[in-house]
Short mmCIF file of C-alpha atoms and ligand atoms in Angstrom, two decimals:
data_model
loop_
_atom_site.label_atom_id
_atom_site.label_comp_id
_atom_site.label_asym_id
_atom_site.label_seq_id
_atom_site.Cartn_x
_atom_site.Cartn_y
_atom_site.Cartn_z
CA MET A 1 22.50 -68.05 173.79
CA LYS A 2 26.08 -68.79 172.73
CA ASN A 3 25.36 -67.39 169.45
CA THR A 4 23.86 -64.23 170.76
CA LEU A 5 26.91 -63.83 172.87
CA LEU A 6 29.22 -64.45 169.90
CA ILE A 7 27.20 -61.83 167.79
CA ILE A 8 27.43 -59.22 170.60
CA ALA A 9 31.21 -59.84 170.99
CA LEU A 10 31.68 -59.44 167.31
CA ALA A 11 29.78 -56.19 167.25
CA ILE A 12 31.71 -54.82 170.10
CA SER A 13 35.04 -55.75 168.57
CA LEU A 14 33.87 -54.23 165.19
CA ILE A 15 32.97 -50.99 166.96
CA ALA A 16 36.24 -51.00 168.77
CA CYS A 17 38.02 -51.47 165.52
CA LYS A 18 36.18 -48.70 163.79
CA LYS A 19 36.83 -46.48 166.73
CA THR A 20 40.60 -47.20 166.46
CA GLU A 21 40.47 -46.45 162.81
CA THR A 22 38.66 -43.20 163.22
CA LYS A 23 41.21 -42.20 166.00
CA VAL A 24 44.19 -42.91 163.89
CA VAL A 25 42.68 -40.73 161.10
CA GLN A 26 41.69 -38.00 163.54
CA GLU A 27 45.23 -37.98 165.29
CA ASP A 28 47.22 -38.03 162.06
CA PRO A 29 48.62 -34.56 162.04
CA LYS A 30 49.05 -32.90 158.50
CA PRO A 31 52.59 -33.91 157.87
CA PHE A 32 55.17 -31.65 156.42
CA THR A 33 53.09 -28.50 156.10
CA GLU A 34 54.74 -26.37 158.45
CA ALA A 35 56.21 -22.83 157.37
CA HIS A 36 59.48 -23.38 155.26
CA ARG A 37 59.16 -27.14 155.18
CA PRO A 38 60.68 -28.46 151.74
CA GLN A 39 58.02 -30.41 149.74
CA PHE A 40 60.25 -32.57 147.69
CA HIS A 41 63.53 -32.54 149.32
CA PHE A 42 64.32 -35.13 152.12
CA THR A 43 63.86 -33.73 155.74
CA PRO A 44 63.37 -35.63 158.96
CA PRO A 45 59.86 -35.32 160.41
CA LYS A 46 61.36 -33.64 163.49
CA MET A 47 64.67 -32.69 165.26
CA TRP A 48 68.08 -32.21 163.97
CA MET A 49 69.68 -33.63 160.91
CA ASN A 50 73.15 -32.96 159.21
CA ASP A 51 75.23 -35.14 156.87
CA PRO A 52 73.82 -37.84 154.73
CA ASN A 53 75.45 -41.14 155.57
CA GLY A 54 75.87 -44.79 154.40
CA MET A 55 74.05 -44.04 151.11
CA VAL A 56 73.68 -47.49 149.51
CA TYR A 57 71.43 -49.07 146.89
CA TYR A 58 70.37 -52.66 147.75
CA LYS A 59 67.53 -54.85 146.15
CA GLY A 60 65.54 -52.03 144.74
CA GLU A 61 65.91 -49.65 147.83
CA TYR A 62 68.07 -46.70 148.26
CA HIS A 63 69.04 -46.60 151.91
CA LEU A 64 69.63 -43.11 153.24
CA PHE A 65 71.22 -42.72 156.77
CA TYR A 66 71.77 -39.38 158.22
CA GLN A 67 73.43 -37.61 161.04
CA TYR A 68 70.57 -37.28 163.52
CA TYR A 69 69.88 -36.13 167.03
CA PRO A 70 66.43 -37.26 168.00
CA ASP A 71 66.26 -35.20 171.20
CA SER A 72 66.64 -31.66 169.95
CA ALA A 73 66.55 -29.35 166.91
CA VAL A 74 70.12 -28.66 167.33
CA TRP A 75 73.29 -30.81 166.95
CA GLY A 76 73.99 -33.19 169.97
CA PRO A 77 74.93 -36.99 170.53
CA MET A 78 74.69 -38.33 166.92
CA HIS A 79 72.76 -41.25 165.76
CA TRP A 80 72.20 -42.60 162.22
CA GLY A 81 68.65 -41.88 161.21
CA HIS A 82 67.31 -43.98 158.33
CA ALA A 83 64.92 -43.67 155.43
CA ILE A 84 64.38 -45.77 152.24
CA SER A 85 63.23 -44.72 148.80
CA ASN A 86 62.79 -46.76 145.47
CA ASP A 87 63.31 -43.74 143.28
CA LEU A 88 65.50 -41.30 145.08
CA VAL A 89 62.60 -38.92 145.12
CA HIS A 90 59.89 -40.44 147.54
CA TRP A 91 61.03 -41.43 151.08
CA GLU A 92 59.81 -43.53 153.78
CA HIS A 93 61.04 -42.82 157.39
CA LEU A 94 62.45 -45.84 159.21
CA PRO A 95 63.47 -46.20 162.87
CA ILE A 96 66.88 -45.03 163.88
CA ALA A 97 69.54 -47.48 162.71
CA LEU A 98 72.51 -46.80 164.72
CA TYR A 99 72.54 -45.51 168.45
CA PRO A 100 75.62 -44.10 170.41
CA ASP A 101 77.31 -46.79 172.63
CA SER A 102 80.17 -47.03 175.03
CA LEU A 103 82.74 -46.44 172.21
CA GLY A 104 80.95 -43.11 171.44
CA MET A 105 78.37 -41.16 169.26
CA ILE A 106 77.87 -42.27 165.80
CA PHE A 107 79.39 -39.68 163.27
CA SER A 108 79.42 -39.79 159.54
CA GLY A 109 80.54 -42.75 157.33
CA GLY A 110 79.51 -45.08 154.50
CA ALA A 111 77.97 -48.40 153.73
CA VAL A 112 78.27 -50.94 150.89
CA VAL A 113 76.89 -54.20 149.95
CA ASP A 114 79.50 -56.88 150.69
CA GLU A 115 78.32 -58.93 147.70
CA LYS A 116 81.01 -61.65 148.18
CA ASN A 117 80.69 -61.66 151.79
CA THR A 118 84.30 -60.95 152.24
CA SER A 119 83.69 -59.85 155.86
CA GLY A 120 82.07 -63.21 156.63
CA LEU A 121 79.21 -61.24 158.52
CA GLY A 122 76.59 -62.59 156.21
CA THR A 123 76.39 -65.72 154.13
CA ALA A 124 77.09 -66.16 150.29
CA ASN A 125 73.28 -66.25 149.73
CA ASN A 126 72.51 -63.40 152.05
CA PRO A 127 75.52 -60.96 151.83
CA PRO A 128 75.56 -58.36 154.52
CA LEU A 129 75.28 -54.60 154.24
CA VAL A 130 78.38 -53.15 155.99
CA ALA A 131 78.57 -49.67 157.39
CA ILE A 132 81.62 -48.07 158.66
CA PHE A 133 81.35 -44.79 160.64
CA THR A 134 83.17 -42.66 163.14
CA TYR A 135 82.84 -43.18 166.74
CA HIS A 136 83.33 -39.92 168.55
CA ASN A 137 83.95 -40.33 172.31
CA ALA A 138 83.01 -37.35 174.25
CA GLU A 139 84.47 -38.72 177.57
CA MET A 140 87.93 -39.09 175.90
CA VAL A 141 87.52 -35.36 174.64
CA LYS A 142 86.98 -34.37 178.29
CA GLN A 143 89.98 -36.29 179.33
CA GLY A 144 92.08 -34.07 177.02
CA ARG A 145 93.06 -36.92 174.89
CA ASN A 146 93.53 -36.82 171.02
CA ASP A 147 92.53 -40.11 169.92
CA TYR A 148 88.76 -39.79 170.64
CA GLN A 149 87.76 -40.55 167.04
CA THR A 150 87.95 -44.12 165.69
CA GLN A 151 86.14 -46.06 163.07
CA GLY A 152 83.60 -48.68 163.81
CA LEU A 153 81.71 -51.23 161.83
CA ALA A 154 78.13 -52.43 161.94
CA TYR A 155 76.26 -54.73 159.55
CA SER A 156 72.80 -55.88 158.63
CA VAL A 157 71.49 -59.21 157.16
CA ASP A 158 68.01 -58.10 156.86
CA ASN A 159 67.93 -55.63 154.07
CA GLY A 160 69.13 -52.81 156.33
CA ARG A 161 66.25 -53.07 158.83
CA THR A 162 68.35 -53.81 161.85
CA TRP A 163 72.04 -53.17 162.40
CA THR A 164 74.44 -55.17 164.60
CA LYS A 165 77.67 -53.48 165.75
CA TYR A 166 80.85 -55.47 165.10
CA GLU A 167 82.18 -57.12 168.27
CA ASP A 168 85.85 -56.09 167.75
CA ASN A 169 85.28 -52.35 167.21
CA PRO A 170 86.93 -50.04 166.47
CA VAL A 171 88.16 -51.44 163.03
CA ILE A 172 90.54 -48.53 162.63
CA LYS A 173 92.01 -47.08 165.70
CA ASN A 174 93.25 -43.48 166.08
CA PRO A 175 97.09 -42.84 165.24
CA GLY A 176 96.97 -39.57 167.11
CA PHE A 177 94.76 -37.11 165.17
CA ARG A 178 92.29 -34.87 166.84
CA ASP A 179 90.20 -34.98 163.62
CA PHE A 180 90.12 -38.47 162.22
CA ARG A 181 86.75 -39.29 160.66
CA ASP A 182 84.15 -39.82 158.02
CA PRO A 183 85.18 -43.08 156.24
CA LYS A 184 83.78 -43.90 152.77
CA PHE A 185 84.64 -47.10 151.02
CA PHE A 186 84.32 -49.25 147.90
CA TRP A 187 85.45 -52.47 146.33
CA HIS A 188 88.48 -51.78 143.95
CA GLU A 189 88.23 -54.52 141.41
CA ALA A 190 91.70 -53.68 139.82
CA SER A 191 93.48 -54.29 143.09
CA LYS A 192 90.96 -56.95 144.46
CA LYS A 193 90.50 -55.13 147.75
CA TRP A 194 88.49 -52.59 149.47
CA ILE A 195 89.62 -49.02 149.62
CA LEU A 196 88.64 -46.73 152.41
CA ILE A 197 89.22 -42.95 152.46
CA LEU A 198 88.91 -40.81 155.53
CA VAL A 199 90.19 -37.45 156.54
CA ALA A 200 92.64 -36.28 159.21
CA GLY A 201 92.29 -32.60 159.69
CA ASP A 202 94.28 -31.30 156.59
CA HIS A 203 94.62 -34.35 154.46
CA ALA A 204 93.06 -37.58 153.35
CA ILE A 205 94.26 -41.00 154.33
CA LEU A 206 93.56 -44.16 152.23
CA TYR A 207 93.42 -47.60 153.71
CA GLY A 208 93.05 -51.20 151.99
CA SER A 209 91.44 -54.29 153.31
CA LYS A 210 90.36 -57.66 152.05
CA ASP A 211 87.58 -58.29 154.65
CA LEU A 212 86.37 -54.72 155.64
CA LYS A 213 87.44 -55.58 159.17
CA SER A 214 91.28 -55.29 159.13
CA TRP A 215 92.70 -52.25 157.39
CA THR A 216 96.14 -51.23 156.34
CA ARG A 217 97.33 -47.67 155.67
CA LEU A 218 98.06 -47.11 151.97
CA SER A 219 98.85 -43.55 151.49
CA GLU A 220 97.76 -40.04 152.09
CA PHE A 221 96.76 -36.93 150.12
CA GLY A 222 96.36 -33.33 150.22
CA LYS A 223 98.36 -31.40 152.74
CA GLU A 224 99.36 -29.04 150.07
CA TYR A 225 96.48 -29.36 147.66
CA GLY A 226 93.26 -27.31 147.44
CA ALA A 227 91.49 -25.33 150.09
CA HIS A 228 92.70 -25.42 153.69
CA GLY A 229 90.63 -22.66 155.25
CA GLY A 230 89.10 -25.19 157.65
CA VAL A 231 88.95 -28.84 158.71
CA TRP A 232 88.77 -31.43 155.97
CA GLU A 233 85.61 -33.53 156.45
CA CYS A 234 83.44 -36.18 154.48
CA PRO A 235 85.75 -37.33 151.63
CA ASP A 236 84.86 -39.51 148.69
CA LEU A 237 86.74 -41.12 145.83
CA PHE A 238 85.38 -42.71 142.63
CA PRO A 239 86.05 -43.05 139.01
CA LEU A 240 84.38 -41.05 136.23
CA THR A 241 84.86 -41.39 132.46
CA VAL A 242 85.51 -38.08 130.61
CA GLU A 243 82.45 -37.38 128.52
CA GLY A 244 82.93 -38.11 124.86
CA GLU A 245 86.40 -39.60 125.51
CA ASN A 246 87.65 -42.90 126.43
CA THR A 247 89.59 -41.73 129.58
CA THR A 248 88.57 -42.71 133.07
CA LYS A 249 89.82 -40.37 135.84
CA TRP A 250 89.47 -40.45 139.68
CA ILE A 251 87.62 -37.75 141.58
CA MET A 252 88.45 -37.04 145.23
CA ILE A 253 85.74 -35.06 146.91
CA VAL A 254 86.77 -33.29 150.21
CA ASN A 255 84.25 -31.25 152.11
CA ILE A 256 85.70 -28.36 154.08
CA ASN A 257 84.51 -26.21 157.06
CA PRO A 258 84.90 -23.29 157.20
CA GLY A 259 86.68 -22.13 154.19
CA GLY A 260 84.03 -22.38 151.46
CA PRO A 261 84.02 -19.85 148.59
CA ASN A 262 81.08 -18.01 150.07
CA GLY A 263 81.86 -18.57 153.73
CA GLY A 264 81.52 -21.48 155.98
CA SER A 265 80.96 -24.97 154.67
CA ALA A 266 81.55 -26.21 151.02
CA THR A 267 82.57 -29.16 148.88
CA GLN A 268 85.72 -29.20 146.99
CA TYR A 269 87.06 -31.82 144.50
CA PHE A 270 90.29 -33.03 142.88
CA VAL A 271 90.76 -34.69 139.47
CA GLY A 272 93.46 -37.32 139.18
CA ASP A 273 94.33 -41.04 139.11
CA PHE A 274 94.29 -43.86 141.57
CA ASP A 275 96.36 -47.04 141.20
CA GLY A 276 95.05 -49.06 144.12
CA GLN A 277 97.53 -47.49 146.45
CA LYS A 278 97.79 -43.76 145.94
CA PHE A 279 95.84 -40.80 144.52
CA THR A 280 97.78 -38.52 142.27
CA CYS A 281 96.22 -35.11 141.44
CA ASP A 282 96.44 -33.70 137.93
CA THR A 283 95.62 -30.19 138.82
CA ASP A 284 98.11 -27.48 140.11
CA LYS A 285 98.33 -27.47 143.93
CA SER A 286 97.13 -23.96 144.16
CA ILE A 287 93.80 -24.60 142.19
CA THR A 288 90.57 -25.36 144.17
CA SER A 289 87.53 -26.66 142.35
CA TRP A 290 84.20 -26.44 144.05
CA LEU A 291 81.45 -28.82 143.28
CA ASP A 292 78.83 -26.23 144.31
CA TYR A 293 79.65 -22.61 144.98
CA GLY A 294 76.47 -21.86 147.01
CA PRO A 295 76.57 -21.68 150.88
CA ASP A 296 74.22 -24.58 151.49
CA ASN A 297 75.62 -27.68 150.06
CA TYR A 298 77.74 -29.70 152.51
CA ALA A 299 78.98 -33.00 153.51
CA GLY A 300 77.82 -34.58 150.22
CA VAL A 301 79.09 -37.85 148.99
CA THR A 302 77.98 -40.41 146.37
CA TRP A 303 75.76 -43.54 146.68
CA SER A 304 77.44 -46.92 146.75
CA ASN A 305 76.31 -49.87 144.64
CA MET A 306 74.28 -48.03 142.12
CA PRO A 307 72.51 -50.36 139.89
CA ASP A 308 73.75 -48.84 136.60
CA ASN A 309 77.05 -47.42 137.83
CA ARG A 310 75.78 -43.85 137.70
CA THR A 311 77.50 -41.51 140.08
CA ILE A 312 74.82 -39.95 142.11
CA PHE A 313 75.50 -37.23 144.81
CA PHE A 314 73.48 -36.18 147.69
CA GLY A 315 74.56 -33.24 150.01
CA TRP A 316 73.27 -31.67 153.38
CA MET A 317 71.55 -28.45 152.48
CA GLY A 318 73.09 -26.62 155.33
CA ASN A 319 76.08 -24.49 156.45
CA TRP A 320 77.72 -24.77 159.90
CA ASP A 321 77.71 -21.10 160.10
CA TYR A 322 73.93 -20.98 160.74
CA ALA A 323 72.31 -24.27 160.16
CA GLN A 324 71.48 -24.58 163.95
CA VAL A 325 69.63 -21.42 164.15
CA VAL A 326 67.62 -21.28 160.93
CA PRO A 327 63.87 -20.55 161.69
CA THR A 328 62.38 -23.91 161.15
CA ASP A 329 60.45 -25.97 163.69
CA PRO A 330 60.06 -28.77 164.61
CA TRP A 331 62.93 -30.06 162.38
CA ARG A 332 66.17 -28.66 161.10
CA SER A 333 67.79 -29.27 157.74
CA ALA A 334 67.15 -30.93 154.28
CA ASN A 335 69.12 -32.64 151.84
CA THR A 336 69.90 -31.62 148.28
CA ILE A 337 68.09 -33.21 145.45
CA ALA A 338 69.99 -36.17 144.06
CA ARG A 339 72.46 -35.05 141.42
CA GLU A 340 74.27 -37.10 138.74
CA LEU A 341 77.97 -36.18 138.43
CA LYS A 342 79.65 -36.08 135.01
CA LEU A 343 83.36 -35.19 134.11
CA THR A 344 83.59 -33.06 131.14
CA ARG A 345 86.53 -31.25 129.42
CA VAL A 346 85.93 -27.30 129.02
CA ASN A 347 88.66 -25.43 127.18
CA GLY A 348 91.16 -28.20 127.90
CA SER A 349 90.72 -28.66 131.66
CA LEU A 350 88.40 -31.28 133.32
CA HIS A 351 85.43 -30.18 135.46
CA VAL A 352 82.87 -32.06 137.36
CA ARG A 353 79.34 -31.02 136.42
CA SER A 354 76.08 -31.82 138.27
CA ILE A 355 72.82 -32.54 136.69
CA ILE A 356 69.53 -33.02 138.42
CA TRP A 357 68.36 -36.76 139.01
CA ASP A 358 65.99 -37.53 136.15
CA GLY A 359 63.55 -39.09 138.39
CA LEU A 360 62.59 -35.68 139.72
CA GLU A 361 60.44 -35.20 136.52
CA SER A 362 58.07 -37.74 137.92
CA LEU A 363 56.60 -35.07 140.24
CA SER A 364 55.84 -32.58 137.48
CA LYS A 365 52.13 -31.88 137.70
CA GLY A 366 51.98 -29.04 135.26
CA GLN A 367 54.32 -27.60 132.74
CA LYS A 368 54.47 -24.29 130.65
CA GLN A 369 56.78 -23.77 127.84
CA LEU A 370 57.56 -20.42 126.54
CA ALA A 371 59.65 -19.98 123.41
CA SER A 372 61.74 -17.28 121.81
CA LEU A 373 61.25 -14.44 124.19
CA SER A 374 63.02 -11.36 124.42
CA ILE A 375 63.36 -9.26 127.72
CA LYS A 376 63.53 -5.58 127.34
CA ASP A 377 63.24 -4.39 130.95
CA SER A 378 61.47 -7.30 132.56
CA LEU A 379 59.51 -10.36 131.67
CA ASP A 380 56.57 -11.38 134.05
CA VAL A 381 56.87 -15.18 133.89
CA SER A 382 54.05 -15.71 136.53
CA ALA A 383 51.65 -13.77 134.42
CA GLN A 384 52.24 -16.34 131.56
CA ILE A 385 52.37 -19.57 133.36
CA GLY A 386 49.41 -19.05 135.71
CA PHE A 387 50.83 -21.22 138.64
CA PRO A 388 52.98 -20.54 141.59
CA VAL A 389 56.62 -21.33 141.27
CA THR A 390 57.07 -22.11 145.03
CA THR A 391 57.81 -25.76 144.17
CA SER A 392 59.11 -25.86 140.65
CA ILE A 393 61.80 -26.43 138.05
CA VAL A 394 62.72 -23.37 135.91
CA GLN A 395 64.86 -24.25 132.93
CA GLY A 396 65.96 -22.91 129.57
CA GLU A 397 68.61 -20.97 127.65
CA ILE A 398 69.45 -17.40 127.74
CA GLU A 399 71.84 -14.93 126.28
CA ALA A 400 74.89 -14.56 128.73
CA LYS A 401 74.22 -10.82 129.45
CA ASP A 402 73.30 -9.07 132.70
CA PHE A 403 70.09 -10.73 133.75
CA GLN A 404 68.26 -11.33 137.07
CA PHE A 405 65.65 -14.00 138.05
CA VAL A 406 63.66 -12.63 140.78
CA PHE A 407 61.56 -15.03 142.89
CA ARG A 408 59.21 -12.96 145.17
CA ASN A 409 55.98 -12.76 147.23
CA ASN A 410 53.45 -10.13 147.83
CA LYS A 411 55.37 -8.85 150.91
CA GLY A 412 58.23 -7.75 148.52
CA GLN A 413 60.43 -10.44 149.83
CA LYS A 414 62.77 -11.87 147.14
CA VAL A 415 65.70 -14.01 146.19
CA LYS A 416 67.58 -12.76 143.15
CA ILE A 417 69.62 -15.07 140.95
CA GLY A 418 71.65 -13.53 138.10
CA PHE A 419 74.73 -13.07 135.89
CA ASP A 420 77.23 -10.17 135.91
CA SER A 421 78.74 -10.42 132.51
CA LYS A 422 81.66 -8.04 133.18
CA ALA A 423 82.64 -9.90 136.28
CA LYS A 424 81.86 -13.36 134.45
CA GLN A 425 80.13 -14.09 137.71
CA PHE A 426 76.79 -15.68 138.75
CA PHE A 427 75.12 -14.37 142.00
CA ILE A 428 72.46 -15.18 144.38
CA ASP A 429 71.12 -12.25 146.60
CA ARG A 430 69.17 -13.10 149.57
CA LYS A 431 69.31 -9.75 151.37
CA GLU A 432 65.58 -9.10 151.03
CA SER A 433 64.59 -12.90 151.33
CA GLY A 434 62.53 -12.60 154.55
CA LYS A 435 63.87 -13.84 157.89
CA THR A 436 67.48 -13.10 157.82
CA ASP A 437 68.45 -11.85 161.11
CA PHE A 438 69.36 -15.13 162.77
CA PHE A 439 72.83 -14.94 161.32
CA PRO A 440 74.57 -11.60 160.40
CA GLY A 441 76.33 -12.98 157.35
CA PHE A 442 73.27 -14.59 155.93
CA THR A 443 72.66 -11.56 153.64
CA LYS A 444 76.26 -11.39 152.19
CA ASP A 445 76.73 -11.45 148.41
CA ILE A 446 76.96 -15.01 147.01
CA THR A 447 78.94 -15.29 143.86
CA ALA A 448 80.41 -18.05 141.59
CA PRO A 449 82.54 -17.88 138.40
CA ARG A 450 81.27 -18.81 135.05
CA ILE A 451 83.39 -21.53 133.73
CA ALA A 452 81.86 -21.82 130.33
CA THR A 453 82.56 -19.29 127.76
CA THR A 454 79.62 -19.81 125.19
CA PRO A 455 77.40 -16.77 124.13
CA ASN A 456 74.20 -18.46 125.43
CA LEU A 457 73.97 -20.19 128.82
CA LYS A 458 71.66 -22.80 130.05
CA PHE A 459 70.00 -22.75 133.52
CA THR A 460 68.03 -25.10 135.56
CA MET A 461 66.77 -23.73 138.87
CA VAL A 462 65.02 -26.15 141.39
CA LEU A 463 62.87 -24.15 143.91
CA ASP A 464 61.43 -25.88 146.98
CA VAL A 465 59.68 -23.38 149.37
CA SER A 466 62.85 -22.48 151.24
CA SER A 467 65.64 -23.54 148.89
CA VAL A 468 66.96 -23.08 145.41
CA GLU A 469 69.55 -25.09 143.63
CA VAL A 470 70.86 -23.42 140.44
CA PHE A 471 72.63 -25.22 137.80
CA PHE A 472 74.22 -22.99 135.10
CA ASP A 473 75.85 -24.19 131.87
CA ASP A 474 74.65 -27.74 132.20
CA GLY A 475 75.75 -27.91 135.85
CA LEU A 476 79.33 -26.55 135.45
CA THR A 477 78.60 -23.91 137.92
CA VAL A 478 76.32 -25.01 140.77
CA MET A 479 74.92 -22.78 143.46
CA THR A 480 72.67 -23.99 146.38
CA ALA A 481 71.07 -21.55 148.97
CA VAL A 482 68.29 -21.77 151.59
CA PHE A 483 66.13 -18.79 152.52
CA PHE A 484 63.12 -18.17 154.69
CA PRO A 485 60.35 -15.80 153.35
CA GLU A 486 57.33 -15.09 155.41
CA GLU A 487 55.16 -16.03 152.52
CA ASP A 488 55.88 -18.33 149.71
CA LEU A 489 58.09 -16.81 146.89
CA SER A 490 55.41 -17.98 144.34
CA GLN A 491 56.12 -15.33 141.60
CA LEU A 492 58.89 -15.12 139.06
CA LYS A 493 60.00 -12.06 136.88
CA ILE A 494 63.14 -11.96 134.70
CA TYR A 495 64.97 -8.47 134.46
CA SER A 496 67.38 -7.32 131.97
CA SER A 497 69.98 -4.59 132.70
CA ALA A 498 71.54 -4.93 129.32
CA GLY A 499 69.03 -3.82 126.82
CA VAL A 500 67.23 -6.59 124.99
CA ILE A 501 68.17 -10.23 126.13
CA LYS A 502 66.99 -13.14 124.13
CA VAL A 503 65.59 -16.12 125.88
CA ASP A 504 65.64 -19.09 123.64
CA SER A 505 63.57 -21.36 125.71
CA LEU A 506 61.98 -21.31 129.04
CA THR A 507 60.10 -24.08 130.75
CA VAL A 508 58.46 -23.95 134.24
CA SER A 509 57.33 -27.22 135.77
CA GLN A 510 55.34 -27.27 138.87
CA LEU A 511 56.35 -30.20 141.16
CA SER A 512 54.03 -31.93 143.64
CA SER A 513 54.80 -32.82 147.19
CA ILE A 514 56.40 -36.21 147.92
CA TRP A 515 54.71 -36.28 151.44
C1 FRU B 601 80.42 -32.86 158.96
C2 FRU B 601 80.61 -33.48 160.19
C3 FRU B 601 81.47 -34.62 160.14
C4 FRU B 601 81.08 -35.45 161.35
C5 FRU B 601 79.61 -35.11 161.45
C6 FRU B 601 79.18 -35.02 162.95
O1 FRU B 601 79.11 -31.89 158.85
O2 FRU B 601 81.24 -32.47 161.17
O3 FRU B 601 82.82 -34.40 159.99
O4 FRU B 601 81.34 -36.86 161.16
O5 FRU B 601 79.43 -33.92 160.88
O6 FRU B 601 77.79 -34.79 163.08
#
């Protein structure tokens, strides 16, 4: 009898298990297949995302945090969303890492591995991950105060899975600036201390610390340098060695909104030196260098504690002019692909160039190489490759004459990317790209100067359903733009408006989805 009962109980529980399993499978919605959903760029499953935050590599995992509002698909009280990756290509979504508290919402910031446990918040054997971010206190804004942004600290001793806010927050108080935010910090071995950079409206301020908790102001930079068409946001400071030379320079990144070269948000950078105290800029005060000329790469900074000291950049593929009204649902915004930054000398002056993260190649599921082509009027690339270019990398080398790459669909909607040799300018045209009426300026001409002067130019275009990232001349001129066609832009033709144009090489790789 007992045995019979046991068997019946077992059978019931097996059926119950089976039922649950089936239920899970049935309820699992097809993820990430909505209209305009990028297939290999990071996006939150739903709701609003802006800046990437706290990007840090630790024990085989890349931790990506991001400005996140879990209750709506427009900006609101900010949290830090969280995802991890082991290749900077595939992502696993994790629970929210930081929630607003009595000191304020959680704005942008950085994170590091405190390897020597200088903060004392972990142990020598289990060093903590330390994040420093901006607290934005909406109550204090309402009270008409100026000191509503301060810098807070949180730490994790379980590989970033859970975070504890430091009991003595804020670690940097506001000296009286309405804009006082976006800390990014690193260990500076030469001066044996942590260096933190943040922005205060129209300039950057550097701080130093031995323990990540108590900070001393060191210097400031920028009131008279670069672009000032908007507020300075999300800065970064890191060394890069000049390619082919033995010189190391320091690069300061400063995001700015508005005031970008094509309207709204953009990322500028300065090349100079840093002595542990002060950043000195090499370039003339009036010169502005843009990391990306496109309208849709903002708030980007670099990863901390990279295993091989590579400098890897990640941006938010958005523009504050219209990011909150783009026609996507139930999420808004994506990040750029990971990009490696290099410092290179061109005709005597130093430029930061961006190249695509080599790990992206792992997504290639088919590739077609076309060699020694010449374009008289047009070249129908799609007819030759036999697969859609909706999610692809198109790269090669072409004569620097007037050409246009046209990505289109059967509805005649298109994005044009080209070169105007007279103006020595690249352009992206999204006038006929599909849904454009959510923002009047969305169809404006987007242009970027050519920095290289060689007779041929190399190009890499990364297409992902609703975005293109274009790297001309090995990444010396970069343009990122989003678009929203009603059908996939699956076809590619190249047009010449300058007689015959030689294409030395053309490779198209079709990429698979990461989801
Ligand atoms: C940049 C920014 C930051 C701020 C965050 C708020 O896009 O405005 O300056 O910390 O977004 O979400």
